[in-house]
Amino acid sequence: MPERDRGLSVASLSVRFGGIAALEGVDLVVDPGEIVGLVGPNGAGKTTLINCAGGQLVQSSGSVSLGGESLDGLPPFRRARRGVARTFQRIAVFPELTVREHLFIAARARRRSGARWSELVDRGRPDTDESDEIAATLELVGLADRADAAVATLPLGACRLVELGRALIGRPTVVLADEPSSGLDARERATLATVLRTLPAQGIGVLLVEHDLPLVSLVCDRVVVLHLGRVIAEGPFQAVMADPAVRRAYLGQVA
Ligand SMILES: Nc1ncnc2c1ncn2[C@@H]1O[C@H](COP(=O)(O)OP(=O)(O)O)[C@@H](O)[C@H]1O
Ligand SMILES: [Mg+2]
């Protein structure tokens, strides 16, 4: 695949926090329409990698690009406009706003150049394009019947889908999802898996950070394992999980 057609590319990424190397020379690619699982024990550097890709954190060295163009130095909202969206490990929603309002704000923020908060919320109603996009996204994440419910009234699983829906507004090239199944019950996980599996057909790539390995095995095309800031294995789920280095890394966490 030529570089310009590729999705997210992380090259030789290193991050140091004082004396700790949270990431060390990490390479990773997520192509459009591909779901890549990023797994590894606690403290492996998964959130740090997502933060560097999303622009919430500046790496110590290495680079992040999308479609062959560097994202380095761009703030999160500019990366979002280029096609990199994300969700957060700790849910970040506004309790009083409805599902539809969350998507409206996201749609407007993605399109308007003056991204001041007042311009986003002070105004009015979605235009036709925004309404269409909101309706399509509500369908996509299965929240059409709860569109006008305040998020505070929804169970956690639905809140996570609101976050995912917000990330999907504008049809990003890649979504960075940081533990989207955390706190969900079995039914909510199944819904999440169903939604994730619809994304590749729309050309959306996903970098899925997840502790729930059955979910990873169900939805991911490929898995990358991080341990102590380095990639220790990558490939199809079964092969990677059978790798002795991966088994040792996970055992180390339990011991
Ligand atoms: N802001 C920070 N300051 C100092 N150390 C940090 C910071 N964020 C993460 N770390 C450290 O970097 C390492 C990787 O953390 P993180 O990316 O959160 O791991 P994961 O998401 O895989 O559990 C850990 O050792 C963690 O303690
Ligand atoms: Mg994390």
PDB file of C-alpha atoms and ligand atoms in Angstrom:
ATOM      1  CA  MET A   1       0.000   0.000   0.000  1.00  0.00           C
ATOM      2  CA  PRO A   2       1.516   3.399  -0.926  1.00  0.00           C
ATOM      3  CA  GLU A   3       2.218   5.611   2.069  1.00  0.00           C
ATOM      4  CA  ARG A   4      -0.479   8.168   1.165  1.00  0.00           C
ATOM      5  CA  ASP A   5      -3.169   5.464   1.208  1.00  0.00           C
ATOM      6  CA  ARG A   6      -2.209   4.203   4.597  1.00  0.00           C
ATOM      7  CA  GLY A   7      -3.864   5.087   7.835  1.00  0.00           C
ATOM      8  CA  LEU A   8      -2.161   5.850  11.091  1.00  0.00           C
ATOM      9  CA  SER A   9       1.542   5.192  11.316  1.00  0.00           C
ATOM     10  CA  VAL A  10       3.599   5.395  14.489  1.00  0.00           C
ATOM     11  CA  ALA A  11       7.364   5.228  13.922  1.00  0.00           C
ATOM     12  CA  SER A  12      10.174   4.771  16.459  1.00  0.00           C
ATOM     13  CA  LEU A  13       7.996   6.331  19.126  1.00  0.00           C
ATOM     14  CA  SER A  14       9.592   6.897  22.520  1.00  0.00           C
ATOM     15  CA  VAL A  15       8.200   8.629  25.591  1.00  0.00           C
ATOM     16  CA  ARG A  16      10.061   9.229  28.814  1.00  0.00           C
ATOM     17  CA  PHE A  17       8.499  10.408  32.059  1.00  0.00           C
ATOM     18  CA  GLY A  18      11.506  11.409  34.149  1.00  0.00           C
ATOM     19  CA  GLY A  19      13.468   8.197  34.485  1.00  0.00           C
ATOM     20  CA  ILE A  20      10.692   5.939  33.194  1.00  0.00           C
ATOM     21  CA  ALA A  21      10.626   4.885  29.553  1.00  0.00           C
ATOM     22  CA  ALA A  22       6.883   4.532  28.976  1.00  0.00           C
ATOM     23  CA  LEU A  23       7.458   3.790  25.271  1.00  0.00           C
ATOM     24  CA  GLU A  24      10.668   2.802  23.559  1.00  0.00           C
ATOM     25  CA  GLY A  25      11.028   2.660  19.770  1.00  0.00           C
ATOM     26  CA  VAL A  26       7.471   1.578  19.030  1.00  0.00           C
ATOM     27  CA  ASP A  27       6.373   1.065  15.392  1.00  0.00           C
ATOM     28  CA  LEU A  28       2.739   0.420  14.564  1.00  0.00           C
ATOM     29  CA  VAL A  29       0.397   0.905  11.604  1.00  0.00           C
ATOM     30  CA  VAL A  30      -3.403   0.931  11.492  1.00  0.00           C
ATOM     31  CA  ASP A  31      -4.707   0.929   7.939  1.00  0.00           C
ATOM     32  CA  PRO A  32      -8.159   2.215   7.007  1.00  0.00           C
ATOM     33  CA  GLY A  33     -10.701  -0.553   7.551  1.00  0.00           C
ATOM     34  CA  GLU A  34      -8.455  -2.549   9.862  1.00  0.00           C
ATOM     35  CA  ILE A  35      -9.057  -3.238  13.549  1.00  0.00           C
ATOM     36  CA  VAL A  36      -5.770  -3.579  15.390  1.00  0.00           C
ATOM     37  CA  GLY A  37      -5.794  -4.682  19.012  1.00  0.00           C
ATOM     38  CA  LEU A  38      -3.229  -3.074  21.308  1.00  0.00           C
ATOM     39  CA  VAL A  39      -2.861  -5.211  24.412  1.00  0.00           C
ATOM     40  CA  GLY A  40      -0.416  -5.728  27.236  1.00  0.00           C
ATOM     41  CA  PRO A  41      -0.249  -5.715  31.014  1.00  0.00           C
ATOM     42  CA  ASN A  42      -1.015  -2.620  33.092  1.00  0.00           C
ATOM     43  CA  GLY A  43       1.611   0.051  32.658  1.00  0.00           C
ATOM     44  CA  ALA A  44       2.726  -1.342  29.285  1.00  0.00           C
ATOM     45  CA  GLY A  45       2.334   2.087  27.629  1.00  0.00           C
ATOM     46  CA  LYS A  46      -0.963   1.612  25.766  1.00  0.00           C
ATOM     47  CA  THR A  47      -2.636   4.830  26.918  1.00  0.00           C
ATOM     48  CA  THR A  48       0.625   6.711  26.421  1.00  0.00           C
ATOM     49  CA  LEU A  49       0.700   5.572  22.792  1.00  0.00           C
ATOM     50  CA  ILE A  50      -2.918   6.609  22.243  1.00  0.00           C
ATOM     51  CA  ASN A  51      -2.207   9.988  23.829  1.00  0.00           C
ATOM     52  CA  CYS A  52       0.725  10.564  21.460  1.00  0.00           C
ATOM     53  CA  ALA A  53      -1.362   9.600  18.442  1.00  0.00           C
ATOM     54  CA  GLY A  54      -4.291  11.758  19.561  1.00  0.00           C
ATOM     55  CA  GLY A  55      -2.117  14.768  20.348  1.00  0.00           C
ATOM     56  CA  GLN A  56      -2.790  14.820  24.103  1.00  0.00           C
ATOM     57  CA  LEU A  57       0.870  14.082  24.771  1.00  0.00           C
ATOM     58  CA  VAL A  58       4.074  15.041  22.951  1.00  0.00           C
ATOM     59  CA  GLN A  59       6.500  12.175  22.423  1.00  0.00           C
ATOM     60  CA  SER A  60      10.179  12.386  23.400  1.00  0.00           C
ATOM     61  CA  SER A  61      11.193  11.118  19.956  1.00  0.00           C
ATOM     62  CA  GLY A  62       9.738   9.393  16.903  1.00  0.00           C
ATOM     63  CA  SER A  63       6.789  10.425  14.792  1.00  0.00           C
ATOM     64  CA  VAL A  64       3.096   9.918  14.133  1.00  0.00           C
ATOM     65  CA  SER A  65       1.570  10.336  10.676  1.00  0.00           C
ATOM     66  CA  LEU A  66      -1.706   9.815   8.869  1.00  0.00           C
ATOM     67  CA  GLY A  67      -1.812   8.950   5.188  1.00  0.00           C
ATOM     68  CA  GLY A  68       1.885   9.720   4.956  1.00  0.00           C
ATOM     69  CA  GLU A  69       1.512  13.239   6.409  1.00  0.00           C
ATOM     70  CA  SER A  70       3.043  14.079   9.752  1.00  0.00           C
ATOM     71  CA  LEU A  71       0.732  14.899  12.655  1.00  0.00           C
ATOM     72  CA  ASP A  72       3.583  15.923  14.928  1.00  0.00           C
ATOM     73  CA  GLY A  73       2.996  19.242  16.649  1.00  0.00           C
ATOM     74  CA  LEU A  74      -0.726  19.345  15.818  1.00  0.00           C
ATOM     75  CA  PRO A  75      -3.175  19.776  18.706  1.00  0.00           C
ATOM     76  CA  PRO A  76      -5.940  17.179  19.174  1.00  0.00           C
ATOM     77  CA  PHE A  77      -8.668  19.146  17.346  1.00  0.00           C
ATOM     78  CA  ARG A  78      -6.515  19.508  14.227  1.00  0.00           C
ATOM     79  CA  ARG A  79      -5.742  15.779  14.269  1.00  0.00           C
ATOM     80  CA  ALA A  80      -9.469  15.119  14.608  1.00  0.00           C
ATOM     81  CA  ARG A  81     -10.110  17.209  11.485  1.00  0.00           C
ATOM     82  CA  ARG A  82      -7.433  15.230   9.652  1.00  0.00           C
ATOM     83  CA  GLY A  83      -9.223  12.007  10.594  1.00  0.00           C
ATOM     84  CA  VAL A  84      -7.869  10.802  13.944  1.00  0.00           C
ATOM     85  CA  ALA A  85     -10.611  10.472  16.566  1.00  0.00           C
ATOM     86  CA  ARG A  86     -10.503   8.921  20.018  1.00  0.00           C
ATOM     87  CA  THR A  87     -12.394   7.778  23.064  1.00  0.00           C
ATOM     88  CA  PHE A  88     -11.132   7.938  26.635  1.00  0.00           C
ATOM     89  CA  GLN A  89     -10.325   5.266  29.214  1.00  0.00           C
ATOM     90  CA  ARG A  90     -12.239   7.339  31.756  1.00  0.00           C
ATOM     91  CA  ILE A  91     -15.487   8.278  30.187  1.00  0.00           C
ATOM     92  CA  ALA A  92     -15.769  11.959  29.202  1.00  0.00           C
ATOM     93  CA  VAL A  93     -19.381  12.940  28.603  1.00  0.00           C
ATOM     94  CA  PHE A  94     -21.629  15.811  29.735  1.00  0.00           C
ATOM     95  CA  PRO A  95     -24.348  14.358  31.997  1.00  0.00           C
ATOM     96  CA  GLU A  96     -27.066  16.947  31.249  1.00  0.00           C
ATOM     97  CA  LEU A  97     -26.704  16.884  27.489  1.00  0.00           C
ATOM     98  CA  THR A  98     -28.641  14.427  25.371  1.00  0.00           C
ATOM     99  CA  VAL A  99     -27.078  11.851  23.091  1.00  0.00           C
ATOM    100  CA  ARG A 100     -28.060  13.951  20.073  1.00  0.00           C
ATOM    101  CA  GLU A 101     -26.494  17.080  21.584  1.00  0.00           C
ATOM    102  CA  HIS A 102     -23.194  15.268  22.103  1.00  0.00           C
ATOM    103  CA  LEU A 103     -23.144  14.307  18.452  1.00  0.00           C
ATOM    104  CA  PHE A 104     -24.201  17.795  17.355  1.00  0.00           C
ATOM    105  CA  ILE A 105     -21.343  19.436  19.228  1.00  0.00           C
ATOM    106  CA  ALA A 106     -18.912  16.924  17.747  1.00  0.00           C
ATOM    107  CA  ALA A 107     -20.264  17.483  14.228  1.00  0.00           C
ATOM    108  CA  ARG A 108     -19.971  21.234  14.558  1.00  0.00           C
ATOM    109  CA  ALA A 109     -16.537  21.156  16.186  1.00  0.00           C
ATOM    110  CA  ARG A 110     -15.271  19.002  13.347  1.00  0.00           C
ATOM    111  CA  ARG A 111     -16.478  21.411  10.667  1.00  0.00           C
ATOM    112  CA  ARG A 112     -16.301  24.949  12.010  1.00  0.00           C
ATOM    113  CA  SER A 113     -12.999  26.768  11.928  1.00  0.00           C
ATOM    114  CA  GLY A 114     -13.765  29.066  14.868  1.00  0.00           C
ATOM    115  CA  ALA A 115     -13.732  26.317  17.433  1.00  0.00           C
ATOM    116  CA  ARG A 116     -14.606  28.464  20.435  1.00  0.00           C
ATOM    117  CA  TRP A 117     -16.878  26.749  22.898  1.00  0.00           C
ATOM    118  CA  SER A 118     -19.459  29.555  22.780  1.00  0.00           C
ATOM    119  CA  GLU A 119     -19.751  29.259  18.998  1.00  0.00           C
ATOM    120  CA  LEU A 120     -20.371  25.562  19.331  1.00  0.00           C
ATOM    121  CA  VAL A 121     -23.053  25.551  21.968  1.00  0.00           C
ATOM    122  CA  ASP A 122     -24.558  29.004  21.461  1.00  0.00           C
ATOM    123  CA  ARG A 123     -26.112  28.129  18.408  1.00  0.00           C
ATOM    124  CA  GLY A 124     -28.923  26.870  17.319  1.00  0.00           C
ATOM    125  CA  ARG A 125     -29.727  23.857  15.381  1.00  0.00           C
ATOM    126  CA  PRO A 126     -27.911  21.381  13.238  1.00  0.00           C
ATOM    127  CA  ASP A 127     -27.938  22.228   9.525  1.00  0.00           C
ATOM    128  CA  THR A 128     -29.032  19.566   7.031  1.00  0.00           C
ATOM    129  CA  ASP A 129     -25.612  17.981   6.656  1.00  0.00           C
ATOM    130  CA  GLU A 130     -25.145  17.865  10.406  1.00  0.00           C
ATOM    131  CA  SER A 131     -28.615  16.363  10.921  1.00  0.00           C
ATOM    132  CA  ASP A 132     -27.936  13.663   8.349  1.00  0.00           C
ATOM    133  CA  GLU A 133     -24.629  12.832   9.891  1.00  0.00           C
ATOM    134  CA  ILE A 134     -26.083  12.733  13.411  1.00  0.00           C
ATOM    135  CA  ALA A 135     -28.911  10.441  12.278  1.00  0.00           C
ATOM    136  CA  ALA A 136     -26.499   8.094  10.503  1.00  0.00           C
ATOM    137  CA  THR A 137     -24.241   7.955  13.538  1.00  0.00           C
ATOM    138  CA  LEU A 138     -27.148   7.278  15.918  1.00  0.00           C
ATOM    139  CA  GLU A 139     -28.053   4.316  13.734  1.00  0.00           C
ATOM    140  CA  LEU A 140     -24.464   3.159  13.566  1.00  0.00           C
ATOM    141  CA  VAL A 141     -24.037   2.991  17.341  1.00  0.00           C
ATOM    142  CA  GLY A 142     -27.579   1.758  17.941  1.00  0.00           C
ATOM    143  CA  LEU A 143     -28.756   4.752  19.969  1.00  0.00           C
ATOM    144  CA  ALA A 144     -31.448   6.146  17.647  1.00  0.00           C
ATOM    145  CA  ASP A 145     -34.212   5.254  20.100  1.00  0.00           C
ATOM    146  CA  ARG A 146     -32.431   7.030  22.944  1.00  0.00           C
ATOM    147  CA  ALA A 147     -31.267  10.101  21.009  1.00  0.00           C
ATOM    148  CA  ASP A 148     -33.102  12.586  23.196  1.00  0.00           C
ATOM    149  CA  ALA A 149     -32.265  11.053  26.551  1.00  0.00           C
ATOM    150  CA  ALA A 150     -29.907  12.984  28.821  1.00  0.00           C
ATOM    151  CA  VAL A 151     -26.691  11.000  29.039  1.00  0.00           C
ATOM    152  CA  ALA A 152     -26.960  10.963  32.862  1.00  0.00           C
ATOM    153  CA  THR A 153     -29.992   8.700  32.556  1.00  0.00           C
ATOM    154  CA  LEU A 154     -28.197   6.092  30.442  1.00  0.00           C
ATOM    155  CA  PRO A 155     -26.294   3.008  31.597  1.00  0.00           C
ATOM    156  CA  LEU A 156     -22.509   3.007  31.231  1.00  0.00           C
ATOM    157  CA  GLY A 157     -22.605   0.830  28.117  1.00  0.00           C
ATOM    158  CA  ALA A 158     -24.716   3.396  26.303  1.00  0.00           C
ATOM    159  CA  CYS A 159     -22.404   6.217  27.487  1.00  0.00           C
ATOM    160  CA  ARG A 160     -19.467   4.396  25.947  1.00  0.00           C
ATOM    161  CA  LEU A 161     -21.403   4.145  22.702  1.00  0.00           C
ATOM    162  CA  VAL A 162     -22.077   7.898  22.898  1.00  0.00           C
ATOM    163  CA  GLU A 163     -18.323   8.422  23.130  1.00  0.00           C
ATOM    164  CA  LEU A 164     -17.741   6.093  20.221  1.00  0.00           C
ATOM    165  CA  GLY A 165     -20.477   7.831  18.215  1.00  0.00           C
ATOM    166  CA  ARG A 166     -18.898  11.195  18.919  1.00  0.00           C
ATOM    167  CA  ALA A 167     -15.572   9.855  17.668  1.00  0.00           C
ATOM    168  CA  LEU A 168     -17.226   8.514  14.514  1.00  0.00           C
ATOM    169  CA  ILE A 169     -18.794  11.854  13.548  1.00  0.00           C
ATOM    170  CA  GLY A 170     -17.046  13.036  10.406  1.00  0.00           C
ATOM    171  CA  ARG A 171     -16.101   9.477   9.442  1.00  0.00           C
ATOM    172  CA  PRO A 172     -12.543   9.439  10.751  1.00  0.00           C
ATOM    173  CA  THR A 173      -9.773   7.429   9.097  1.00  0.00           C
ATOM    174  CA  VAL A 174      -8.884   5.898  12.431  1.00  0.00           C
ATOM    175  CA  VAL A 175     -10.466   5.743  15.878  1.00  0.00           C
ATOM    176  CA  LEU A 176      -8.276   5.339  18.939  1.00  0.00           C
ATOM    177  CA  ALA A 177     -10.389   3.497  21.502  1.00  0.00           C
ATOM    178  CA  ASP A 178      -8.924   3.248  25.011  1.00  0.00           C
ATOM    179  CA  GLU A 179     -10.572   0.348  26.859  1.00  0.00           C
ATOM    180  CA  PRO A 180     -14.079   0.977  25.534  1.00  0.00           C
ATOM    181  CA  SER A 181     -15.441  -2.155  27.223  1.00  0.00           C
ATOM    182  CA  SER A 182     -14.299  -1.272  30.716  1.00  0.00           C
ATOM    183  CA  GLY A 183     -17.182  -1.383  33.177  1.00  0.00           C
ATOM    184  CA  LEU A 184     -19.610  -2.901  30.671  1.00  0.00           C
ATOM    185  CA  ASP A 185     -21.729  -5.963  31.327  1.00  0.00           C
ATOM    186  CA  ALA A 186     -21.827  -8.925  28.941  1.00  0.00           C
ATOM    187  CA  ARG A 187     -24.724  -7.588  26.889  1.00  0.00           C
ATOM    188  CA  GLU A 188     -23.196  -4.167  26.546  1.00  0.00           C
ATOM    189  CA  ARG A 189     -19.916  -5.764  25.460  1.00  0.00           C
ATOM    190  CA  ALA A 190     -21.729  -7.712  22.790  1.00  0.00           C
ATOM    191  CA  THR A 191     -23.307  -4.489  21.483  1.00  0.00           C
ATOM    192  CA  LEU A 192     -19.936  -2.785  21.477  1.00  0.00           C
ATOM    193  CA  ALA A 193     -18.411  -5.690  19.543  1.00  0.00           C
ATOM    194  CA  THR A 194     -21.222  -5.526  16.997  1.00  0.00           C
ATOM    195  CA  VAL A 195     -20.710  -1.797  16.479  1.00  0.00           C
ATOM    196  CA  LEU A 196     -16.926  -2.139  16.174  1.00  0.00           C
ATOM    197  CA  ARG A 197     -17.322  -4.829  13.541  1.00  0.00           C
ATOM    198  CA  THR A 198     -19.364  -2.510  11.318  1.00  0.00           C
ATOM    199  CA  LEU A 199     -16.531   0.033  11.076  1.00  0.00           C
ATOM    200  CA  PRO A 200     -14.096  -1.681   8.661  1.00  0.00           C
ATOM    201  CA  ALA A 201     -16.753  -1.860   5.935  1.00  0.00           C
ATOM    202  CA  GLN A 202     -16.933   1.933   6.143  1.00  0.00           C
ATOM    203  CA  GLY A 203     -13.203   2.271   5.712  1.00  0.00           C
ATOM    204  CA  ILE A 204     -12.677   3.257   9.345  1.00  0.00           C
ATOM    205  CA  GLY A 205      -9.614   1.839  11.074  1.00  0.00           C
ATOM    206  CA  VAL A 206      -9.571   1.184  14.810  1.00  0.00           C
ATOM    207  CA  LEU A 207      -6.735   0.979  17.296  1.00  0.00           C
ATOM    208  CA  LEU A 208      -8.414  -0.933  20.099  1.00  0.00           C
ATOM    209  CA  VAL A 209      -6.766  -0.893  23.505  1.00  0.00           C
ATOM    210  CA  GLU A 210      -8.529  -3.590  25.462  1.00  0.00           C
ATOM    211  CA  HIS A 211      -8.136  -5.797  28.502  1.00  0.00           C
ATOM    212  CA  ASP A 212     -11.003  -8.005  27.427  1.00  0.00           C
ATOM    213  CA  LEU A 213      -9.095 -10.557  25.352  1.00  0.00           C
ATOM    214  CA  PRO A 214     -12.188 -12.458  24.144  1.00  0.00           C
ATOM    215  CA  LEU A 215     -13.451  -9.140  22.717  1.00  0.00           C
ATOM    216  CA  VAL A 216     -10.058  -8.551  21.082  1.00  0.00           C
ATOM    217  CA  SER A 217     -10.082 -12.014  19.551  1.00  0.00           C
ATOM    218  CA  LEU A 218     -13.602 -11.432  18.242  1.00  0.00           C
ATOM    219  CA  VAL A 219     -13.118  -8.080  16.528  1.00  0.00           C
ATOM    220  CA  CYS A 220      -9.422  -7.611  15.755  1.00  0.00           C
ATOM    221  CA  ASP A 221      -7.693  -8.464  12.484  1.00  0.00           C
ATOM    222  CA  ARG A 222      -4.317  -8.218  14.119  1.00  0.00           C
ATOM    223  CA  VAL A 223      -2.916  -7.764  17.600  1.00  0.00           C
ATOM    224  CA  VAL A 224       0.131  -5.865  18.856  1.00  0.00           C
ATOM    225  CA  VAL A 225       1.432  -6.670  22.335  1.00  0.00           C
ATOM    226  CA  LEU A 226       3.211  -3.996  24.357  1.00  0.00           C
ATOM    227  CA  HIS A 227       5.210  -4.792  27.453  1.00  0.00           C
ATOM    228  CA  LEU A 228       7.226  -2.253  29.419  1.00  0.00           C
ATOM    229  CA  GLY A 229       7.027   0.188  26.517  1.00  0.00           C
ATOM    230  CA  ARG A 230       8.166  -2.175  23.765  1.00  0.00           C
ATOM    231  CA  VAL A 231       6.369  -4.241  21.145  1.00  0.00           C
ATOM    232  CA  ILE A 232       7.051  -7.861  22.116  1.00  0.00           C
ATOM    233  CA  ALA A 233       4.779  -9.596  19.599  1.00  0.00           C
ATOM    234  CA  GLU A 234       2.365  -8.916  16.778  1.00  0.00           C
ATOM    235  CA  GLY A 235       0.184 -10.932  14.450  1.00  0.00           C
ATOM    236  CA  PRO A 236      -3.086 -12.881  14.515  1.00  0.00           C
ATOM    237  CA  PHE A 237      -4.618 -13.193  17.989  1.00  0.00           C
ATOM    238  CA  GLN A 238      -4.124 -16.937  18.517  1.00  0.00           C
ATOM    239  CA  ALA A 239      -0.504 -16.940  17.397  1.00  0.00           C
ATOM    240  CA  VAL A 240       0.356 -13.929  19.517  1.00  0.00           C
ATOM    241  CA  MET A 241      -1.261 -15.346  22.648  1.00  0.00           C
ATOM    242  CA  ALA A 242       0.651 -18.605  22.217  1.00  0.00           C
ATOM    243  CA  ASP A 243       3.955 -16.708  22.084  1.00  0.00           C
ATOM    244  CA  PRO A 244       6.055 -17.558  25.165  1.00  0.00           C
ATOM    245  CA  ALA A 245       7.222 -13.944  25.588  1.00  0.00           C
ATOM    246  CA  VAL A 246       3.596 -12.805  25.722  1.00  0.00           C
ATOM    247  CA  ARG A 247       2.681 -15.520  28.210  1.00  0.00           C
ATOM    248  CA  ARG A 248       5.579 -14.495  30.416  1.00  0.00           C
ATOM    249  CA  ALA A 249       4.560 -10.818  30.261  1.00  0.00           C
ATOM    250  CA  TYR A 250       1.000 -11.626  31.350  1.00  0.00           C
ATOM    251  CA  LEU A 251       2.145 -14.057  34.038  1.00  0.00           C
ATOM    252  CA  GLY A 252       4.445 -11.378  35.394  1.00  0.00           C
ATOM    253  CA  GLN A 253       1.406  -9.229  35.958  1.00  0.00           C
ATOM    254  CA  VAL A 254      -0.437 -11.901  37.899  1.00  0.00           C
ATOM    255  CA  ALA A 255       2.540 -13.010  39.990  1.00  0.00           C
TER     256      ALA A 255
HETATM  257  N1  LIG B   1       1.853  11.498  33.210  1.00  0.00           N
HETATM  258  C1  LIG B   1       2.685  10.540  33.616  1.00  0.00           C
HETATM  259  N2  LIG B   1       3.728  10.828  34.434  1.00  0.00           N
HETATM  260  C2  LIG B   1       4.598   9.861  34.828  1.00  0.00           C
HETATM  261  N3  LIG B   1       4.499   8.567  34.480  1.00  0.00           N
HETATM  262  C3  LIG B   1       3.485   8.222  33.679  1.00  0.00           C
HETATM  263  C4  LIG B   1       2.514   9.178  33.209  1.00  0.00           C
HETATM  264  N4  LIG B   1       1.614   8.524  32.418  1.00  0.00           N
HETATM  265  C5  LIG B   1       1.996   7.225  32.402  1.00  0.00           C
HETATM  266  N5  LIG B   1       3.109   7.043  33.162  1.00  0.00           N
HETATM  267  C6  LIG B   1       3.828   5.765  33.329  1.00  0.00           C
HETATM  268  O1  LIG B   1       4.100   5.273  32.024  1.00  0.00           O
HETATM  269  C7  LIG B   1       3.914   3.873  31.990  1.00  0.00           C
HETATM  270  C8  LIG B   1       2.854   3.530  30.953  1.00  0.00           C
HETATM  271  O2  LIG B   1       1.579   3.972  31.395  1.00  0.00           O
HETATM  272  P1  LIG B   1       0.257   3.810  30.532  1.00  0.00           P
HETATM  273  O3  LIG B   1       0.523   4.286  29.150  1.00  0.00           O
HETATM  274  O4  LIG B   1      -0.847   4.473  31.270  1.00  0.00           O
HETATM  275  O5  LIG B   1       0.055   2.227  30.529  1.00  0.00           O
HETATM  276  P2  LIG B   1      -1.223   1.329  30.135  1.00  0.00           P
HETATM  277  O6  LIG B   1      -2.246   2.214  29.501  1.00  0.00           O
HETATM  278  O7  LIG B   1      -0.667   0.295  29.208  1.00  0.00           O
HETATM  279  O8  LIG B   1      -1.699   0.702  31.407  1.00  0.00           O
HETATM  280  C9  LIG B   1       3.558   3.443  33.396  1.00  0.00           C
HETATM  281  O9  LIG B   1       4.749   3.070  34.045  1.00  0.00           O
HETATM  282  C10 LIG B   1       2.988   4.698  33.998  1.00  0.00           C
HETATM  283  O10 LIG B   1       3.163   4.702  35.387  1.00  0.00           O
HETATM  284 MG    MG B   2      -4.265   2.626  29.970  1.00  0.00          MG
END
